[in-house]
Tab-separated table of C-alpha atoms in Angstrom:
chain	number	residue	atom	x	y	z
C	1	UNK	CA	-3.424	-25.726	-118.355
C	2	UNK	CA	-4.662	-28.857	-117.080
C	3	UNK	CA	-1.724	-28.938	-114.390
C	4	UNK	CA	-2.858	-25.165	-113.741
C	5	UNK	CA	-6.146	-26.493	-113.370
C	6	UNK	CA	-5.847	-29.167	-110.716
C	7	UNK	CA	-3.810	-27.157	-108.916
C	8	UNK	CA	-6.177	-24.199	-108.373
C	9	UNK	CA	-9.361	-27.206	-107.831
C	10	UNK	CA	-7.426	-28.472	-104.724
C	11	UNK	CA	-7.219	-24.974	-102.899
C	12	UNK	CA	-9.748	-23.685	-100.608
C	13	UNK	CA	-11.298	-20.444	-100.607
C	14	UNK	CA	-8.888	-18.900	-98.318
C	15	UNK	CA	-6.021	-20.196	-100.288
C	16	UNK	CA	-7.435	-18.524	-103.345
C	17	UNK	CA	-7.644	-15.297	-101.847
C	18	UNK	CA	-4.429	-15.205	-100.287
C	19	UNK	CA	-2.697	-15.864	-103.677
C	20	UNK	CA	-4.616	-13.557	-105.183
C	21	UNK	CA	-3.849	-11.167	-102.958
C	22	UNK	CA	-0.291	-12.028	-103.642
C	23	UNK	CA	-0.109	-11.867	-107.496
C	24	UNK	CA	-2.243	-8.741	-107.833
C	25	UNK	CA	0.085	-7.300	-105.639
C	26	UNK	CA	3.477	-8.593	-107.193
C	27	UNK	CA	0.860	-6.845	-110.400
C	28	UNK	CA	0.738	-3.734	-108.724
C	29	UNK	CA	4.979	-3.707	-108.376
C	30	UNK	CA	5.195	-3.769	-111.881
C	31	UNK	CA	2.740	-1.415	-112.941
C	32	UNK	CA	3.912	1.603	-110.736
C	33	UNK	CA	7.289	0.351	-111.160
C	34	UNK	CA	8.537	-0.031	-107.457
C	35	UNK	CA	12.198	-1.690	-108.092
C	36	UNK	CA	13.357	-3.983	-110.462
C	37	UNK	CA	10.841	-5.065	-112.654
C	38	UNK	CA	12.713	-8.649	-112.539
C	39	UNK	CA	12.632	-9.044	-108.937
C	40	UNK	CA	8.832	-8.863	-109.218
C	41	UNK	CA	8.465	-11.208	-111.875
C	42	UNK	CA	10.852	-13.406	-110.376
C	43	UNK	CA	8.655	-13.549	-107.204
C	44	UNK	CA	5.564	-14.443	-109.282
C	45	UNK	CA	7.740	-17.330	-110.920
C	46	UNK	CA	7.936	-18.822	-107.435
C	47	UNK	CA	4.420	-17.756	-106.182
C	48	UNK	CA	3.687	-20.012	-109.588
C	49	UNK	CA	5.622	-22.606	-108.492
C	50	UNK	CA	4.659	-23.260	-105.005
C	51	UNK	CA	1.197	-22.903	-106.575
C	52	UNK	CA	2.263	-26.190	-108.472
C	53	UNK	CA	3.005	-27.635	-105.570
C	54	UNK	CA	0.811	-26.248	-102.582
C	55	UNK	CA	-0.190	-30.076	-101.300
C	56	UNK	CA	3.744	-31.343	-101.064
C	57	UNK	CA	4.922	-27.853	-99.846
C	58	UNK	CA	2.010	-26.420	-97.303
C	59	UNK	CA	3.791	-28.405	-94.785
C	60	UNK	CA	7.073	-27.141	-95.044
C	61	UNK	CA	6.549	-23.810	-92.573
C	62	UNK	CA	5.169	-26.378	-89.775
C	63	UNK	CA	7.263	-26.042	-86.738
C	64	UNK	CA	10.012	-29.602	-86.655
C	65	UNK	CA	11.865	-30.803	-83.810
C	66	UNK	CA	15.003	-29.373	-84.540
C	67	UNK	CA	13.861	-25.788	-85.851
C	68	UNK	CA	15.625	-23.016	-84.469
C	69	UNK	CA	12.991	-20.066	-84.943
C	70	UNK	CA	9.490	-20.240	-85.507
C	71	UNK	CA	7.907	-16.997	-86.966
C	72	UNK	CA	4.392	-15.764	-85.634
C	73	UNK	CA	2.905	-13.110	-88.594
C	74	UNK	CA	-0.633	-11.789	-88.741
C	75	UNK	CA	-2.529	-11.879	-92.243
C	76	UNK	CA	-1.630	-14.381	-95.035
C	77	UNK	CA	-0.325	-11.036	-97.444
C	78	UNK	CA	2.745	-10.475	-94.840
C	79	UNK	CA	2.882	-14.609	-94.866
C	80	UNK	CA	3.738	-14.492	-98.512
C	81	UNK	CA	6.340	-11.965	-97.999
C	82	UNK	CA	7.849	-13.345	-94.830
C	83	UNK	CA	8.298	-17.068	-97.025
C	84	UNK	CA	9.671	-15.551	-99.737
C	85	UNK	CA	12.374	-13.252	-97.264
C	86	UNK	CA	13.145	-16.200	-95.732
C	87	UNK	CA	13.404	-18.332	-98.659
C	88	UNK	CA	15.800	-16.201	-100.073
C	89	UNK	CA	18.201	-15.609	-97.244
C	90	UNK	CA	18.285	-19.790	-97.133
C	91	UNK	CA	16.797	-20.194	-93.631
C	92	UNK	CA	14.180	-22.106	-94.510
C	93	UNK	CA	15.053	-25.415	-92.521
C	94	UNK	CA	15.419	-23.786	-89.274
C	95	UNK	CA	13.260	-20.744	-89.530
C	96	UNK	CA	9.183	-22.090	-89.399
C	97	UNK	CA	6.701	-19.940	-89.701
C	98	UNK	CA	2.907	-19.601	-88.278
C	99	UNK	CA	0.023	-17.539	-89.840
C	100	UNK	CA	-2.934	-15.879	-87.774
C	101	UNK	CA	-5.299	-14.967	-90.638
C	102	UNK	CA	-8.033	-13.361	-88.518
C	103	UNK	CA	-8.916	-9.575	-89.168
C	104	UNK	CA	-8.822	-8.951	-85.259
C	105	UNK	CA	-9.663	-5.291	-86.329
C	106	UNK	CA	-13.142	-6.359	-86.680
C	107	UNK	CA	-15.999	-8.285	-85.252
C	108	UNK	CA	-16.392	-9.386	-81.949
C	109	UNK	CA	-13.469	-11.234	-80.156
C	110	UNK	CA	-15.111	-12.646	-76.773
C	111	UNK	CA	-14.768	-15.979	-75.755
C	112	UNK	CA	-12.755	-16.936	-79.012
C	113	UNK	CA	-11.084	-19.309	-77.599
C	114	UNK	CA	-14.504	-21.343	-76.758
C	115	UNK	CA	-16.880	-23.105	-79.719
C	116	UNK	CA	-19.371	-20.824	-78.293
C	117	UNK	CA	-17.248	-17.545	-78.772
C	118	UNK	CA	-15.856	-18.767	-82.359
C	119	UNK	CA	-20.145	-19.461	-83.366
C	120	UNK	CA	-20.722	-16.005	-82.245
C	121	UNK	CA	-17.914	-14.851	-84.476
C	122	UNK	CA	-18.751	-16.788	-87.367
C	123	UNK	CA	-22.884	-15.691	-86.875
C	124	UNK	CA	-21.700	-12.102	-87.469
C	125	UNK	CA	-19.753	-12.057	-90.015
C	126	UNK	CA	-22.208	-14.534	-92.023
C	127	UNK	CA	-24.524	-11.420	-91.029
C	128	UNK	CA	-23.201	-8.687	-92.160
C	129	UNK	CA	-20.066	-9.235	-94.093
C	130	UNK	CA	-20.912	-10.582	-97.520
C	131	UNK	CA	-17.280	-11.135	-98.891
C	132	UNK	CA	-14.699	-13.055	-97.921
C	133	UNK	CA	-17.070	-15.176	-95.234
C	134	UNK	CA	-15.675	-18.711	-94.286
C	135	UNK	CA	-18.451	-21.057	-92.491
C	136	UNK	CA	-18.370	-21.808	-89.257
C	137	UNK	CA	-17.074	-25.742	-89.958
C	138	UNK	CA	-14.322	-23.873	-92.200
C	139	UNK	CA	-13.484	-20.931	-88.867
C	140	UNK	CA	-13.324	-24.194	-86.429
C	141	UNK	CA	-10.697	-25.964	-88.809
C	142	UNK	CA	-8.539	-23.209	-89.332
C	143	UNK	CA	-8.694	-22.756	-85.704
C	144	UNK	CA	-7.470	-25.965	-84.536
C	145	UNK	CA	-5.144	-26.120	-87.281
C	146	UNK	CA	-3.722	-22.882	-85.746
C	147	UNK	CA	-3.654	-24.539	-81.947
C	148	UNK	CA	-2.017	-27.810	-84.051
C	149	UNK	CA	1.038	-26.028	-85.188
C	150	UNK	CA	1.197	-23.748	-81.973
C	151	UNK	CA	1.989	-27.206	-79.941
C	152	UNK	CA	4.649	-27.821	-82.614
C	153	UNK	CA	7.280	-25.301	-81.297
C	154	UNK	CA	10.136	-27.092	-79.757
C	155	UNK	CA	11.140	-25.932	-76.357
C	156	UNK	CA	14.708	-24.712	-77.592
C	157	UNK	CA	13.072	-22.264	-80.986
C	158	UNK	CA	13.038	-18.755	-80.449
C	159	UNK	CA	9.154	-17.823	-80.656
C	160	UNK	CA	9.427	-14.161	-82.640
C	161	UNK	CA	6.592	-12.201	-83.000
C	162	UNK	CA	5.692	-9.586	-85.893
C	163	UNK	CA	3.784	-6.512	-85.331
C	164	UNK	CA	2.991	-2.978	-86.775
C	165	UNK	CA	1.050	0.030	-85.832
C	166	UNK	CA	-2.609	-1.151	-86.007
C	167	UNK	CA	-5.049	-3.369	-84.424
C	168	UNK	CA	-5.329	-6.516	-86.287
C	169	UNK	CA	-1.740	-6.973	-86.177
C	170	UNK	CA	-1.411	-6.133	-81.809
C	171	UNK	CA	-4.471	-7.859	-81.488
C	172	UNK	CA	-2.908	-10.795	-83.117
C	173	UNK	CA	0.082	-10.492	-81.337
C	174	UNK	CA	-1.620	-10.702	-78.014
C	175	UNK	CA	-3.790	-13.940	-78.998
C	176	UNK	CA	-0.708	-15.826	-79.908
C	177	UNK	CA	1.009	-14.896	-76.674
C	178	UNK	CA	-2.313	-16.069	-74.768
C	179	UNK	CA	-2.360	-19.104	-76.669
C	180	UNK	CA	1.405	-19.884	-76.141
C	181	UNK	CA	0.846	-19.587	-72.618
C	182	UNK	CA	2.712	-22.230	-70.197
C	183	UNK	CA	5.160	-22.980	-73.581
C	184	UNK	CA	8.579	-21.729	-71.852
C	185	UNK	CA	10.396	-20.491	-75.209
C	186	UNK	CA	12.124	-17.618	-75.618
C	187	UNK	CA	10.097	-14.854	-77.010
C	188	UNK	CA	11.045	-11.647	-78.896
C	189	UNK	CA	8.878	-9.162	-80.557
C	190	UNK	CA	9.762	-6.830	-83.639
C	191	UNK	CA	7.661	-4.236	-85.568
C	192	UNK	CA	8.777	-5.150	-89.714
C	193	UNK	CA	7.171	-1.551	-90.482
C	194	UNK	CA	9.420	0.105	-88.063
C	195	UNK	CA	12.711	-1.648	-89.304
C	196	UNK	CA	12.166	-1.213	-93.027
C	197	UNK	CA	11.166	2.742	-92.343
C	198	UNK	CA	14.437	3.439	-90.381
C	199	UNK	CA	16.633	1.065	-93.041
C	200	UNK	CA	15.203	2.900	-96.001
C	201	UNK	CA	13.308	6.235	-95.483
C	202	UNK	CA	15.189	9.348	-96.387
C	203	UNK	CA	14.196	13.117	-96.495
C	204	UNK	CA	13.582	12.947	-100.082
C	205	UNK	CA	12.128	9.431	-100.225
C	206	UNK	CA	9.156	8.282	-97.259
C	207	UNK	CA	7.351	5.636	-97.164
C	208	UNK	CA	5.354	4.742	-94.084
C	209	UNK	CA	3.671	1.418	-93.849
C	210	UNK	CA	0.078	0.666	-92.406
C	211	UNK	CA	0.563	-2.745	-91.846
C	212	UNK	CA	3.808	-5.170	-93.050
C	213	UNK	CA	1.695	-7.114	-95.818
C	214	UNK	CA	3.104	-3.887	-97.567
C	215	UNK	CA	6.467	-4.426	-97.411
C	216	UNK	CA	8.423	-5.637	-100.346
C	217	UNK	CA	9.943	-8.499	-100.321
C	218	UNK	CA	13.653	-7.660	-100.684
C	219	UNK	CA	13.067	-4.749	-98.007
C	220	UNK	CA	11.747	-7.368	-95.502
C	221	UNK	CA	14.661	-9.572	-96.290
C	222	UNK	CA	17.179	-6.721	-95.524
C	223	UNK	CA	15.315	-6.187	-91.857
C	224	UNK	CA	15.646	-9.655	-91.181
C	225	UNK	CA	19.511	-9.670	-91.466
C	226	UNK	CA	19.623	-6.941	-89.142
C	227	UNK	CA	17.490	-8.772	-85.920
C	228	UNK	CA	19.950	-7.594	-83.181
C	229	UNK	CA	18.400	-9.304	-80.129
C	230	UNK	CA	16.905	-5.809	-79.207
C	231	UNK	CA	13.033	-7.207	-79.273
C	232	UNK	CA	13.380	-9.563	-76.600
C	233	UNK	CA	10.490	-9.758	-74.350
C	234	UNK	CA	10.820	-10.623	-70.489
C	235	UNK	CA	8.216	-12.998	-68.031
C	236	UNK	CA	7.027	-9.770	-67.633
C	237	UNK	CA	6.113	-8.007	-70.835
C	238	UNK	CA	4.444	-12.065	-72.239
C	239	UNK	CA	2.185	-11.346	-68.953
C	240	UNK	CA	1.326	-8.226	-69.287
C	241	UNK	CA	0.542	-8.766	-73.360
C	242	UNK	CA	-1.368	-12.205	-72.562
C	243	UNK	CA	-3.694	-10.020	-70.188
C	244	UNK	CA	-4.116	-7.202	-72.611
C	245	UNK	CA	-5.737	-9.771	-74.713
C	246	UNK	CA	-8.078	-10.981	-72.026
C	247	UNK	CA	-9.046	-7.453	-71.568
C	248	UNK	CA	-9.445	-7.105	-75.767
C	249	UNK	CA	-11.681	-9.867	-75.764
C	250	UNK	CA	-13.894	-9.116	-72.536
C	251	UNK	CA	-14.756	-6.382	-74.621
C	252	UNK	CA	-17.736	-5.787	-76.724
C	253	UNK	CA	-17.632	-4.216	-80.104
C	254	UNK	CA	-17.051	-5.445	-83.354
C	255	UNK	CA	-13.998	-2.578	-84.302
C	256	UNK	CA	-10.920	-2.058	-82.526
C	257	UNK	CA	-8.716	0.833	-83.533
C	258	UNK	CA	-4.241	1.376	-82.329
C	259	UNK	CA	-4.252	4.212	-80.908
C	260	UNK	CA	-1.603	5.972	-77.963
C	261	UNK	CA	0.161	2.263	-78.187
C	262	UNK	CA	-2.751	0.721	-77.336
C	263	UNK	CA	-5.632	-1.297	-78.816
C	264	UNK	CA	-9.066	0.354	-78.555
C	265	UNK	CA	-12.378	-0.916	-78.925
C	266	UNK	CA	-14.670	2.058	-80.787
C	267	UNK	CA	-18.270	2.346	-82.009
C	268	UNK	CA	-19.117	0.219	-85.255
C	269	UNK	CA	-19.491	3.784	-86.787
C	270	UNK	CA	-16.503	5.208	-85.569
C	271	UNK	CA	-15.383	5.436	-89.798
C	272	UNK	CA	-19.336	6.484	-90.619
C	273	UNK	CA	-18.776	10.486	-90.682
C	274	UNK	CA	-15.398	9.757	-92.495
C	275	UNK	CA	-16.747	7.489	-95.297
C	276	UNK	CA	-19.768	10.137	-96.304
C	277	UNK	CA	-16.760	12.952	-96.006
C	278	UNK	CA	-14.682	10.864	-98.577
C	279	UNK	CA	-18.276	10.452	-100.607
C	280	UNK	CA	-18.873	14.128	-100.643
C	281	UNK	CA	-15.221	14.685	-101.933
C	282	UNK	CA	-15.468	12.254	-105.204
C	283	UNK	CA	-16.937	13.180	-108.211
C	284	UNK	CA	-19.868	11.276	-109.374
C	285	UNK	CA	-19.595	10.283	-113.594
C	286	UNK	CA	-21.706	12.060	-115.713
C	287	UNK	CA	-25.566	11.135	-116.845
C	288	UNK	CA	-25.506	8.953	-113.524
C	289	UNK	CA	-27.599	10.727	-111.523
C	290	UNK	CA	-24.787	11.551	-108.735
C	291	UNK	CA	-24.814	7.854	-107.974
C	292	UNK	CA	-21.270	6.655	-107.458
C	293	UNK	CA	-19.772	2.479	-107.589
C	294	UNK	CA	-19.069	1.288	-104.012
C	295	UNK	CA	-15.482	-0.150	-105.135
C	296	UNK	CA	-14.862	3.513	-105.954
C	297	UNK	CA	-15.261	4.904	-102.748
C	298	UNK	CA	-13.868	2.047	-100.690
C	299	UNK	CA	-10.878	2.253	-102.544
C	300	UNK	CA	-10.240	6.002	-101.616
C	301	UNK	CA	-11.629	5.453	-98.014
C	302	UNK	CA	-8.772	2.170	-97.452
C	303	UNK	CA	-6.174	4.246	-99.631
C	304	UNK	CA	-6.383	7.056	-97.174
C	305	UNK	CA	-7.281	5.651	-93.873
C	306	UNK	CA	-4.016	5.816	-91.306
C	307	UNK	CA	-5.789	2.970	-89.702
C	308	UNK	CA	-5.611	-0.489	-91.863
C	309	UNK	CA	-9.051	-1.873	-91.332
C	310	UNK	CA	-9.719	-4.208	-94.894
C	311	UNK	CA	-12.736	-2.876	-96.983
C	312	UNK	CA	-14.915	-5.272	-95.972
C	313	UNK	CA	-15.775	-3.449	-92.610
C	314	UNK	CA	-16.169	-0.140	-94.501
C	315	UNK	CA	-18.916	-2.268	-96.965
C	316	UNK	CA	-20.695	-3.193	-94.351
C	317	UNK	CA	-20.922	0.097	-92.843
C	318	UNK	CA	-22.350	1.764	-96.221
C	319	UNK	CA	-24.687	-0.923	-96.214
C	320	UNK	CA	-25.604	0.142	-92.753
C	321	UNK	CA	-25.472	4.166	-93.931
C	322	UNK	CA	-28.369	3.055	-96.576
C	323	UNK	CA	-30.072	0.753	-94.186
C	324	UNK	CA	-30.334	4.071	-91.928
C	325	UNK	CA	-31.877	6.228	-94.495
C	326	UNK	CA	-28.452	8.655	-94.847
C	327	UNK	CA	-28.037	7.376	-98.257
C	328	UNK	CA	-29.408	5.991	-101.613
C	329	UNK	CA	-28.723	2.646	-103.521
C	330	UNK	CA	-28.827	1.692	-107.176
C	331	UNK	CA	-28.528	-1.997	-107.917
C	332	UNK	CA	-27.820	-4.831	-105.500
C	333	UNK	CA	-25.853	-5.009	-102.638
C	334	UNK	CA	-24.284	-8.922	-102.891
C	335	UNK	CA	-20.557	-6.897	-103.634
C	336	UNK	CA	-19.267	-3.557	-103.749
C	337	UNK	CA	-19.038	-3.810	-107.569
C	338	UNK	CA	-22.292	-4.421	-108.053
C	339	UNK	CA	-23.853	-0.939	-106.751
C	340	UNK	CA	-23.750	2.191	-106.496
C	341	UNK	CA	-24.545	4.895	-103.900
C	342	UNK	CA	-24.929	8.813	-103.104
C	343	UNK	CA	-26.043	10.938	-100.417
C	344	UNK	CA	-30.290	10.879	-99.970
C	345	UNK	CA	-31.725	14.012	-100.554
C	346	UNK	CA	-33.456	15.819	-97.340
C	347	UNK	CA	-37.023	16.693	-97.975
């Protein structure tokens, strides 16, 4: 325990939350019974043991000189998966692999590239996000650890890209073709969603994917042994997606949406109308009054939403949807667990 202990002292808080994402969802495998129970514990043996040692093995995914293929991935839940894939097909000495952890779905984008656009960035979600908030001196690290390992990648590794159906993943995907910029690799591009839903959907067994921190482990393993050269991108398509994301960020608006292939920048309230319908579908418990917990209806609203946005966002627009007088709180809003909420009654 006191091993266990030090371990868990030395990690920062975005560490903590990406393993935690991690275990709950190796959890989450075992409890609805998706596969063989043993694979899942066998990937929380190893999740436990590069816990042990996160210091002497953190490094190991940085870009070398003689690295064949350096992955790009967007969110530190498809990270996990992606190291483990890898791990187990035995590529890890020539396959590296770089994480974007930014939600790109939300908050405002421009200028990110500038210590100006990064404080305005930080400044919001310090506003009006109240979980999962780094500081700005925490935003500016992770930043230029990000650049750091970008000018890592040897000229002769393949540079592939992963990227599903929504925003924070094409968003991200843009960004690290903008920063790569002037780096003449090769690129490709491949959507892990996609691959796993044509390898393994079948008329009597569907499963479509919001975003690839979804996709089990041995699935995304599978998708990886079939990379046929097909996502190659030319001069042409890097150009095109490095000014998509100039056009992204010149944008204000603190949500962006994938929508007709494209990334769109909507209202802050574009999910307002679709949170109170999910409200006025639940059932309230009994002897409450008709209030009903936060967590409860953010976990229905995420659960159902084609769109993978994080329920952050969708906390911070109930907190707006009381602010506005459209509904009613009990308790206090410092987490979604801690109050509850139901529609304010018109005089």
């Amino acid at each position: 325990m006191l091993t266990i202990k030090k371990a868990t002292d030395s990690l920062g808080d975005q560490d903590v939350r990406a393993y935690l994402r991690l275990v709950l969802g190796q959890i989450n495998k075992l409890k609805v019974q998706e596969g063989p129970l043993e694979e899942a514990v066998a990937e929380l043996i190893e999740l436990y043991d590069e816990l042990m040692g996160f210091h002497e093995k953190k490094a190991i995914w940085d870009p070398v000189p003689n690295c064949t293929h350096v992955h790009i991935v967007v969110g530190d839940s498809f990270a996990g998966s992606m190291k483990q894939a890898l791990k187990g097909l035995g590529w890890v000495e020539t396959h590296k692999l770089i994480v974007l952890q930014e939600n790109y779905a939300t908050g405002p984008l421009g200028d990110l590239d500038s210590p100006k656009g990064r404080k305005v960035r930080s400044n919001w979600f310090f506003d009006n996000i109240t979980e999962a908030f780094e500081s700005y001196t925490e935003f500016e690290e992770e930043y230029n650890e990000l650049l750091d390992k970008l000018k890592q990648i040897p000229e002769q590794a393949e540079v592939i890209l992963w990227s599903s159906s929504n925003a924070r993943e094409q968003t991200g995907m843009r960004h690290a073709l903008y920063l790569l910029r002037g780096n003449h690799n090769a690129f490709a591009l491949y959507d892990a969603c996609a691959l796993c839903e044509k390898l393994y959907n079948r008329p009597d067994a569907f499963i479509e994917y919001r975003h690839s921190g979804e996709i089990p482990t041995k699935k995304l393993r599978e998708a990886l042994i079939r990379i046929d050269g097909s996502g190659k991108l030319s001069i042409a398509d890097v150009t095109r997606l490095q000014q998509e994301w100039r056009t992204i960020s010149e944008q204000a608006g603190v949500l962006r949406t994938w929508q007709d292939n494209e990334v769109l920048t909507v209202s802050a309230d574009y999910y307002d109308q679709y949170l109170l319908e999910k409200l006025d579908d639940l059932a309230p418990p009994v002897g409450d009054n008709g209030f009903l917990k936060v967590a409860r209806l953010i976990g229905e609203a995420v659960g159902h939403c084609p769109q993978y946005i994080g329920d952050s966002f969708f906390e911070y627009r109930i907190r707006e949807l009381i602010y506005n007088g459209i509904l009613e709180i009990k308790g206090i809003p410092t987490a979604m667990r801690f109050y509850s909420i139901k529609r304010k009654r018109r005089a």
